PDB file of C-alpha atoms in Angstrom:
ATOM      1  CA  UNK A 229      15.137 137.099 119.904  1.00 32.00           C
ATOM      2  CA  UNK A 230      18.085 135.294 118.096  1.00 32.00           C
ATOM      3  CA  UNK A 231      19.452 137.127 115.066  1.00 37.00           C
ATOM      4  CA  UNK A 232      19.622 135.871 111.774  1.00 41.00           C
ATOM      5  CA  UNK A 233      22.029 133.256 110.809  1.00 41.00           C
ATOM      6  CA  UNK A 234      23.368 133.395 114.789  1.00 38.00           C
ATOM      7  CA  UNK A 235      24.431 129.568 115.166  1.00 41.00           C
ATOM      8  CA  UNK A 236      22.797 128.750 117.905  1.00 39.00           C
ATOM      9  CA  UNK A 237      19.605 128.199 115.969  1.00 39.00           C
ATOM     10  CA  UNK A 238      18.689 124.097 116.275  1.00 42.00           C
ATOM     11  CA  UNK A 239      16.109 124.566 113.788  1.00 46.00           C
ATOM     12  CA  UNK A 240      16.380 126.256 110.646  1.00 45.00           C
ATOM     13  CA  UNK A 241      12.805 126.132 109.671  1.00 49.00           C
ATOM     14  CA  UNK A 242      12.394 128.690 112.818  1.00 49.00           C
ATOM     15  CA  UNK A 243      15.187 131.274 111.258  1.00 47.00           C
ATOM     16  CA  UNK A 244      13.130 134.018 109.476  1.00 50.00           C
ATOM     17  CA  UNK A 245      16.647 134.600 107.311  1.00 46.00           C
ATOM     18  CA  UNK A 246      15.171 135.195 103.778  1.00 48.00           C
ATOM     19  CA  UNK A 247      15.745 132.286 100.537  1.00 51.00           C
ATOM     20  CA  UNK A 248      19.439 132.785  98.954  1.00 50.00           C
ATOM     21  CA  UNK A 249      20.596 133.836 101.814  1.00 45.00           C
ATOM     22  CA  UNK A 250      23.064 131.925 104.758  1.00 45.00           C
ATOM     23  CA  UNK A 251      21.597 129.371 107.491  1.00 43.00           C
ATOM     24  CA  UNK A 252      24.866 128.563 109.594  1.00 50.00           C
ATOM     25  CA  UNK A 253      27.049 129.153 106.910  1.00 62.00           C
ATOM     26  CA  UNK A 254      25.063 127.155 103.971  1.00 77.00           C
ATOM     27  CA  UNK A 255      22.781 128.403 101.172  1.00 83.00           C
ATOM     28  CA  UNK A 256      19.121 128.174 102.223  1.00 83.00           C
ATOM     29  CA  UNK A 257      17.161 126.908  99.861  1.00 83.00           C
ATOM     30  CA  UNK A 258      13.730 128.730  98.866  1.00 86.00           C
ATOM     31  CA  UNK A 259      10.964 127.845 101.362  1.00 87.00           C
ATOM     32  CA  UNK A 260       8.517 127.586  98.477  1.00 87.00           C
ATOM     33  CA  UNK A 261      10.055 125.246  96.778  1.00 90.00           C
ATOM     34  CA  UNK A 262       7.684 122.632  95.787  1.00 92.00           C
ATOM     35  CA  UNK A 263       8.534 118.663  96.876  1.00 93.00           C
ATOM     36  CA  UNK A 264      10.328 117.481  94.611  1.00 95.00           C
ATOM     37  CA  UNK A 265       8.874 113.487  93.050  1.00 95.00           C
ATOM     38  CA  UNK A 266      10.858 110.959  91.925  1.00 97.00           C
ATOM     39  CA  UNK A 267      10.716 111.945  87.698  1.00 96.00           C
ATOM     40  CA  UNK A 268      11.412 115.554  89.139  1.00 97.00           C
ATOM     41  CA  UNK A 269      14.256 114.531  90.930  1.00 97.00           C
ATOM     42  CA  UNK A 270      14.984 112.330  88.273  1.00 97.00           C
ATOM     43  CA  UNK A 271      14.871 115.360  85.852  1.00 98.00           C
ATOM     44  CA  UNK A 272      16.799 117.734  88.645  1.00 97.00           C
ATOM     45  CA  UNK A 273      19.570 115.172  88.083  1.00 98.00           C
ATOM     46  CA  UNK A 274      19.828 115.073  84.106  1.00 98.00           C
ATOM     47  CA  UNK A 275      19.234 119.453  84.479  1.00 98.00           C
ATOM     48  CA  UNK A 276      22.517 118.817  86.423  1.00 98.00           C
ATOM     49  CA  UNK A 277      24.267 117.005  83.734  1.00 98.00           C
ATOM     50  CA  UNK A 278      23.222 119.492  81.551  1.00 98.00           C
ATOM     51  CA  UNK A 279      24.333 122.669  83.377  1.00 98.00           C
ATOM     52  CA  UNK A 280      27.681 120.409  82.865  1.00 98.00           C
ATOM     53  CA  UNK A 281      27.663 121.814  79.538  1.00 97.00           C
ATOM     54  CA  UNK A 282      27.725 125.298  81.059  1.00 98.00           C
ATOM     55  CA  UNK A 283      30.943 126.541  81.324  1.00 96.00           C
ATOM     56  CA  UNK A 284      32.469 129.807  82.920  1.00 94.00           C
ATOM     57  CA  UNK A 285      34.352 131.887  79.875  1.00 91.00           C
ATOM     58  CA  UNK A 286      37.063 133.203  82.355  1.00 89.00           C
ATOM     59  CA  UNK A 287      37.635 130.060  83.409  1.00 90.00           C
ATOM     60  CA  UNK A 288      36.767 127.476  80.974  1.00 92.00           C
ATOM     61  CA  UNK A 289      35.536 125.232  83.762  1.00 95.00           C
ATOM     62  CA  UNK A 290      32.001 124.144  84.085  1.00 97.00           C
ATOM     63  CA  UNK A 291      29.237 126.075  86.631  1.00 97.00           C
ATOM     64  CA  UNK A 292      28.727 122.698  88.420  1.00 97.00           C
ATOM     65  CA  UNK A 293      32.234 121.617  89.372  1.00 97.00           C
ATOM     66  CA  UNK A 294      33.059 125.589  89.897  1.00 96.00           C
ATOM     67  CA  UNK A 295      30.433 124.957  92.737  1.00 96.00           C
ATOM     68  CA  UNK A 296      28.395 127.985  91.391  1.00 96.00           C
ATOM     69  CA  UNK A 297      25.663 125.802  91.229  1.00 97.00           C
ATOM     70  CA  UNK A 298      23.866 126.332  94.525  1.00 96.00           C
ATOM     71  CA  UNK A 299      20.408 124.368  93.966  1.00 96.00           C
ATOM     72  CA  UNK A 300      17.995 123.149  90.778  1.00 97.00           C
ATOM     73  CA  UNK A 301      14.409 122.030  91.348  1.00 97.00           C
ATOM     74  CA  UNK A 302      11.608 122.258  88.621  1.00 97.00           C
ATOM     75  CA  UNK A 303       8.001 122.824  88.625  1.00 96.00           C
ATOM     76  CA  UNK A 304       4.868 122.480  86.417  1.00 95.00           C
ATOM     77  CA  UNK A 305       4.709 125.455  84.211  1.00 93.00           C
ATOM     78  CA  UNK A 306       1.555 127.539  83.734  1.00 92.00           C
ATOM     79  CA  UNK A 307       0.265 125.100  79.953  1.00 93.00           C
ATOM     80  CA  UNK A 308      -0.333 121.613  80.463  1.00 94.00           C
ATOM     81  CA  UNK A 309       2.616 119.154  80.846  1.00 91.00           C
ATOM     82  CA  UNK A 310       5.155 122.084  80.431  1.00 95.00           C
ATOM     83  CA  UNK A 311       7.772 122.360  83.380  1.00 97.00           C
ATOM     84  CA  UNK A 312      10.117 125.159  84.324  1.00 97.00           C
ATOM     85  CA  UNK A 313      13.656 124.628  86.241  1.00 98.00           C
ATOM     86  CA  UNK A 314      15.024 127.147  88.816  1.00 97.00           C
ATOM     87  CA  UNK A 315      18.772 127.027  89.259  1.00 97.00           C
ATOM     88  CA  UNK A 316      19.552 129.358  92.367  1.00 96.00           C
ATOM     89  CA  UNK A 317      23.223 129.645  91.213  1.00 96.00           C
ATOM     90  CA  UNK A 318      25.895 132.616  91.725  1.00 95.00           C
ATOM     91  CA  UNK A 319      29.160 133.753  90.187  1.00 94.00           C
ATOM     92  CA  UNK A 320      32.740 133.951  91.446  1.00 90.00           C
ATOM     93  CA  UNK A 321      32.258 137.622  91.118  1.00 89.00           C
ATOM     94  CA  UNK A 322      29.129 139.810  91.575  1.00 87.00           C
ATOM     95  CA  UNK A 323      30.541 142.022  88.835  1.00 89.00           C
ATOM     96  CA  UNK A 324      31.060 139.160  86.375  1.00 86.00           C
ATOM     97  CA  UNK A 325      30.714 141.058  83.307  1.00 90.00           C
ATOM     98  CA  UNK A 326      29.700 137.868  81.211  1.00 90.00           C
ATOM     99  CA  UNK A 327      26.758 137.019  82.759  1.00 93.00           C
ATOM    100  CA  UNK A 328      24.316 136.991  79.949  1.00 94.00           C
ATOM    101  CA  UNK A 329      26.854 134.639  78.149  1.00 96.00           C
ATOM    102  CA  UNK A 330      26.565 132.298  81.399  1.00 96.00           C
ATOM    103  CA  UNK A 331      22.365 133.240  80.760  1.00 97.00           C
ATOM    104  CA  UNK A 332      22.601 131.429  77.339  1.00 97.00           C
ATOM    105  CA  UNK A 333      24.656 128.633  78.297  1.00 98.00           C
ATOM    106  CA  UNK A 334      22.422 127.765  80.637  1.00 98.00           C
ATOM    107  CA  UNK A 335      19.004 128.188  78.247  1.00 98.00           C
ATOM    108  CA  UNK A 336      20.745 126.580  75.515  1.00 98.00           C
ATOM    109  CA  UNK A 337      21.906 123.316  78.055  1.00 98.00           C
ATOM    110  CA  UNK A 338      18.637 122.910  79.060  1.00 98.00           C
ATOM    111  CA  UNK A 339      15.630 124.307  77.099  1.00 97.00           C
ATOM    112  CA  UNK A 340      17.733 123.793  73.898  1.00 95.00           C
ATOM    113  CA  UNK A 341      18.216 120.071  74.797  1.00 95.00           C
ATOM    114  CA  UNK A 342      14.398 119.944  75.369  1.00 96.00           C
ATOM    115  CA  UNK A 343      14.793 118.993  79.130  1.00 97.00           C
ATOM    116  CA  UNK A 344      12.432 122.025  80.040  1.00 98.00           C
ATOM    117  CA  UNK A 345      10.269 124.233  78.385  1.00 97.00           C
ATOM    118  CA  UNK A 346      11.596 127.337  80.450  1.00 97.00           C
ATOM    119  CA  UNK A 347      14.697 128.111  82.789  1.00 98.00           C
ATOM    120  CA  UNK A 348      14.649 130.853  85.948  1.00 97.00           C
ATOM    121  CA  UNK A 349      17.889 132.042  86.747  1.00 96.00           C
ATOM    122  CA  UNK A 350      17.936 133.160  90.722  1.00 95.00           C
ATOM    123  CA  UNK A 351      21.287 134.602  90.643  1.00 94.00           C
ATOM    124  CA  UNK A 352      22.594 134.235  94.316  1.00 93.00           C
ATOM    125  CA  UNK A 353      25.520 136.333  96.644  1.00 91.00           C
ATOM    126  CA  UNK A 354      25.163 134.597  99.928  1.00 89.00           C
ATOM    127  CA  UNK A 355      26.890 132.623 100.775  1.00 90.00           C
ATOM    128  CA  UNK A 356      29.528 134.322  98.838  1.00 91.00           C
ATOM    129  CA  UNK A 357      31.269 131.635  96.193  1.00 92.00           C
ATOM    130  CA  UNK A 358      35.156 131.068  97.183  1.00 91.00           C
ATOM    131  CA  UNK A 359      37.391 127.961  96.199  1.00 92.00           C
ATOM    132  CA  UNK A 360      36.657 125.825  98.890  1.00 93.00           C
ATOM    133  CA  UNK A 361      33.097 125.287  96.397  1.00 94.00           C
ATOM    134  CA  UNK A 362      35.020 123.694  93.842  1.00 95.00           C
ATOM    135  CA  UNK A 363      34.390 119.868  93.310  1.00 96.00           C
ATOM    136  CA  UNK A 364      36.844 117.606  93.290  1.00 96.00           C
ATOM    137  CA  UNK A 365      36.923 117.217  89.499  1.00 96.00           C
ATOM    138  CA  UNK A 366      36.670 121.065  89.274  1.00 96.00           C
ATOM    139  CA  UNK A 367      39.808 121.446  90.960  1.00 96.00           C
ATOM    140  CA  UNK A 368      41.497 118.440  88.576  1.00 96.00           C
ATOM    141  CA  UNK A 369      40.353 120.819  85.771  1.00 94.00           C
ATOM    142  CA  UNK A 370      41.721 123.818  86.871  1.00 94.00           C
ATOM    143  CA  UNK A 371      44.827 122.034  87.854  1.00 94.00           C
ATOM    144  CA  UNK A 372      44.727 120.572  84.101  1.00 94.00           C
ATOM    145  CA  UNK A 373      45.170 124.658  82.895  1.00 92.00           C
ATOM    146  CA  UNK A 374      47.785 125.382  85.464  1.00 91.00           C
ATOM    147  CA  UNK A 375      45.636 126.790  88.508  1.00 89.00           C
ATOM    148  CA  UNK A 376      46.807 126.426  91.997  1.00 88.00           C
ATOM    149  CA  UNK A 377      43.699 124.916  93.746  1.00 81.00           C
TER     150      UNK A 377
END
């Protein structure tokens, strides 16, 4: 039997490694996660602008170009036409002490702007977040504020 996350696995969809957890070195994405349409993809995309607005207090960079944004699909919500987001997402540190403010941020970006009627929050450790997660404009940012990146 080949062990978790050993990578010689071809196909990830035989690896029993749980959701939020590392397939060859990548975040695995939930296996329920429903198909995603074209509007929900369309509203995944404007969720992502939106966590934009989300930015980490330590920081002062935004979750998406921090690369703490791992993955954002939505789903139909349990009243008619109501939809709920899931952002698997993690911090730079699992002892972030400000993650309820990050919690808010991300309610107020999204169910405050009326994109969604209700946001989960998976909050993710594996893979573990490091620099090389940063986007390109993240690192501009940081560079903007005197970081070495």
């Amino acid at each position: 039997m080949t062990p978790p996350n050993d990578p010689t696995v071809d196909d990830p969809s035989q690896d029993q490694t749980p959701a939020g957890t590392v397939y060859n070195g990548e975040f695995r994405p939930d296996p329920n996660r429903p198909e995603q349409s074209e509007e929900d993809l369309a509203l995944v995309a404007d969720l992502e602008e939106a966590m934009r607005d989300v930015v980490d207090p330590e920081l002062g960079i935004n979750v998406v170009d921090l690369g703490l944004v791992y993955d954002i699909w939505v789903r139909p919500g349990e009243t008619e036409g109501s939809t709920i987001a899931r952002v698997d997402m993690t911090l730079t540190s699992a002892a972030c002490p400000l993650t309820d403010v990050i919690e808010d941020q991300a309610r107020s970006a999204t169910i405050g702007a009326d994109l969604v009627n209700d946001l989960e929050l998976n909050w993710v450790w594996m893979p573990p977040w490091g620099p090389q997660m940063i986007t390109d404009d993240g690192r501009e940012q940081l560079r903007a504020i005197g970081f070495t990146v």
